[in-house]
Coordinates of C-alpha atoms in Angstrom, one line a residue:
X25 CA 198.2 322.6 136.3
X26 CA 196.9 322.5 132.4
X27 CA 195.2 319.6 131.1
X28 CA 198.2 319.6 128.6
X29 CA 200.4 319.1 131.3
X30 CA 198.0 316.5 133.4
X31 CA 197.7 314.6 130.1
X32 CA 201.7 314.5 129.9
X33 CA 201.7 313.3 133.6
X34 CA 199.2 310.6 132.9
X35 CA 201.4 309.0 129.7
X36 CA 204.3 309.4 132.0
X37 CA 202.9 306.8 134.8
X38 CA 201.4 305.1 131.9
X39 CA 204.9 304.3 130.3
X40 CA 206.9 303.7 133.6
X41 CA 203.8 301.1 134.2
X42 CA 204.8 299.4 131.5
X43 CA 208.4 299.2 132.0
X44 CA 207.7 297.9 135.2
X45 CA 205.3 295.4 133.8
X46 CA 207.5 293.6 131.1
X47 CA 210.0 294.0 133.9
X48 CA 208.3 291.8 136.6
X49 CA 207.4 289.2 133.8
X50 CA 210.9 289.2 132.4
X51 CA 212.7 288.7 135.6
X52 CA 209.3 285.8 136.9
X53 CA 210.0 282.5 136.7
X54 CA 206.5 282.1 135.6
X55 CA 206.8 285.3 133.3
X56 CA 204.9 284.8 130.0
X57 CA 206.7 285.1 127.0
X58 CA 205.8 287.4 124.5
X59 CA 205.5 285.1 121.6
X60 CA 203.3 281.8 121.4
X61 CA 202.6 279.0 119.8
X62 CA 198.2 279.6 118.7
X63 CA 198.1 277.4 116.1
X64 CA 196.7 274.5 116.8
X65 CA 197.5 272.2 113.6
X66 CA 201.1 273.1 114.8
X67 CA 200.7 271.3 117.8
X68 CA 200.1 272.0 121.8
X69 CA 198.6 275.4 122.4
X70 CA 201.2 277.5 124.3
X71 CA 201.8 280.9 125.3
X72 CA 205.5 279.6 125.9
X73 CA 206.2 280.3 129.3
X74 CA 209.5 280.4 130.5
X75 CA 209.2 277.2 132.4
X76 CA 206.7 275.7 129.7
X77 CA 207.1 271.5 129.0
X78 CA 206.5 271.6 125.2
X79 CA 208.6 269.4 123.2
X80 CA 207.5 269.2 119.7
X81 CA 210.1 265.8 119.1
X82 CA 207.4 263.5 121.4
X83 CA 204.4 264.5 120.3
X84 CA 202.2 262.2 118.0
X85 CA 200.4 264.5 116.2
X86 CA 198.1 262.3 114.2
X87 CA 195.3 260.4 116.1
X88 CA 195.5 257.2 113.1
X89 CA 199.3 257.2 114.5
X90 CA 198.1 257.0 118.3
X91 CA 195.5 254.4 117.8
X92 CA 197.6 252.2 115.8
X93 CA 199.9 252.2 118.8
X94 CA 197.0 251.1 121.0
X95 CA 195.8 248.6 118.9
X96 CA 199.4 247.0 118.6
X97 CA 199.6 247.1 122.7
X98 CA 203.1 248.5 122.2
X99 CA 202.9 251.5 124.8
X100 CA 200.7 251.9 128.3
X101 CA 198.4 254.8 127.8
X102 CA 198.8 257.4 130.8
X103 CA 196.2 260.0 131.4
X104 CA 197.4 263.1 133.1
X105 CA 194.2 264.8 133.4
X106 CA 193.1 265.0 137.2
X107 CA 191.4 261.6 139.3
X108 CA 187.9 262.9 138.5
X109 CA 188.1 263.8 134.8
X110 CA 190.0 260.4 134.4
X111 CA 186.8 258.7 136.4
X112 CA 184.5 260.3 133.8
X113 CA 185.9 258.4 131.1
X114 CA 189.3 257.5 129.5
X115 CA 191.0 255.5 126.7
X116 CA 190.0 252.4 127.3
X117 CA 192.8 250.5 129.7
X118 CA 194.3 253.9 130.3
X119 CA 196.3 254.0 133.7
X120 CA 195.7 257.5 135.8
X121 CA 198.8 259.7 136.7
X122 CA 197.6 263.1 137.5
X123 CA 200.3 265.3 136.9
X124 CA 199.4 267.7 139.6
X125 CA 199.3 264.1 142.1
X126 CA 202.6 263.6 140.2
X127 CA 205.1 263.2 143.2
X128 CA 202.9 261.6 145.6
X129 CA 202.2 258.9 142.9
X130 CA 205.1 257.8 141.0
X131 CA 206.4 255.7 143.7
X132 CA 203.5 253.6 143.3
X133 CA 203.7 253.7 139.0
X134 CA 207.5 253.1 139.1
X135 CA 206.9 249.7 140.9
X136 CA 204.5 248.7 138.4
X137 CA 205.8 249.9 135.5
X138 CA 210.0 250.2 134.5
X139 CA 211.7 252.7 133.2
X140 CA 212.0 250.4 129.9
X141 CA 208.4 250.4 128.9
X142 CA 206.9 252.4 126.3
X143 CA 204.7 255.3 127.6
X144 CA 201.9 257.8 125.8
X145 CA 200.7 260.5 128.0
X146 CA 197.8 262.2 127.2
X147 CA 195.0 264.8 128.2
X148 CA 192.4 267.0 126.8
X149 CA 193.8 268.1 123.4
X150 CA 196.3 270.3 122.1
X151 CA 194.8 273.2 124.4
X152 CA 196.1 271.1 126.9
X153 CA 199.5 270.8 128.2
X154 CA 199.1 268.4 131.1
X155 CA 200.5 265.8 129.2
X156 CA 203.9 267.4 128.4
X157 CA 204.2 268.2 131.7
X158 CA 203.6 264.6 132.8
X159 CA 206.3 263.1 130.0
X160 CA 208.7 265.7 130.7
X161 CA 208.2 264.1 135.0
X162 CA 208.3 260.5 133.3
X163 CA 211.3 261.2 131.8
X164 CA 213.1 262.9 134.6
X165 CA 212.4 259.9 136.5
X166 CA 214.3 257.2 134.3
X167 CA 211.2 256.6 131.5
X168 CA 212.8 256.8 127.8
X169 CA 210.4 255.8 125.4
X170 CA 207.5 258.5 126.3
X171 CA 205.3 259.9 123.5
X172 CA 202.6 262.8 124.1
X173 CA 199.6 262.1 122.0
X174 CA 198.5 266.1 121.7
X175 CA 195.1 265.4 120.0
X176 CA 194.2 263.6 123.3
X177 CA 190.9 261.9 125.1
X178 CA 188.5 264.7 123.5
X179 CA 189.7 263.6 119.7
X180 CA 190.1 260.2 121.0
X181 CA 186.2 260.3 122.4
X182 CA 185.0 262.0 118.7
X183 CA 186.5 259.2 116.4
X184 CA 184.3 256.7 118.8
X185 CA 187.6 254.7 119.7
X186 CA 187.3 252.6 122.9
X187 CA 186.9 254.5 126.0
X188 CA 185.9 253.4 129.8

């Protein structure tokens, strides 16, 4: 066998790896699109996965907008970051709802809180997509006023607003 023809075997395994690839993401659930959303002054972060939470129509996208909404008292803030992170330090008066506890927890939220209330779910920033997630579960459940504020507890935590 000649390296020309060892070379032509090797781009032959090489392509049919490929096809095999994009075929096993195409046909996952979990599969990866092949366009994202990287910009961050867009919004959320995303590599748009097939079964990805984003919707750009709930997001408050300007932290003044976010805070005037906490100063009014119009909306509960929900953190969807996990217990511990929460712990470490929140918006002030924040309630915890981690959206990976979602399911053994909302029992527990919906008797506090109806489905009438207005809701802003938040987590790190717009690298973070926990809070979609968590509005997207809120509003399965019966919830419709839920906002996502993308810029988050880190933004929140830089402009020195209240925290616990």
């Amino acid at each position: 066998m000649s390296g020309k023809d060892t070379a032509k075997g090797i781009l032959i395994i090489l392509g049919l790896a490929v096809i095999v690839a994009f075929t096993a993401n195409f046909l996952s659930p979990k599969g990866i699109a092949l366009f994202g959303e990287w910009d961050k002054s867009q919004g959320v972060v995303t590599a748009r996965a097939k079964d990805d939470f984003i919707v750009h129509e709930l997001e408050i996208d300007n932290i003044l907008d976010a805070k005037e909404i906490y100063d009014k008292g119009s909306a509960v803030f929900v953190d969807a970051r996990a217990r511990q992170a929460y712990e470490d330090g929140h918006i002030k008066n924040a309630i915890s709802l981690p959206v990976r506890q979602f399911n053994e927890l909302i029992d527990k939220f919906a008797g506090q809180y109806p489905t009438s209330i207005s809701i802003v779910t938040y987590c790190y920033g717009r690298e973070c997509e926990e809070s979609h997630e968590l509005a997207q579960y809120l509003i399965d459940e019966g919830y419709t006023d839920v906002k996502i504020f993308i810029d988050g507890y880190m933004c929140w935590e830089a402009e020195g607003y209240p925290l616990e």
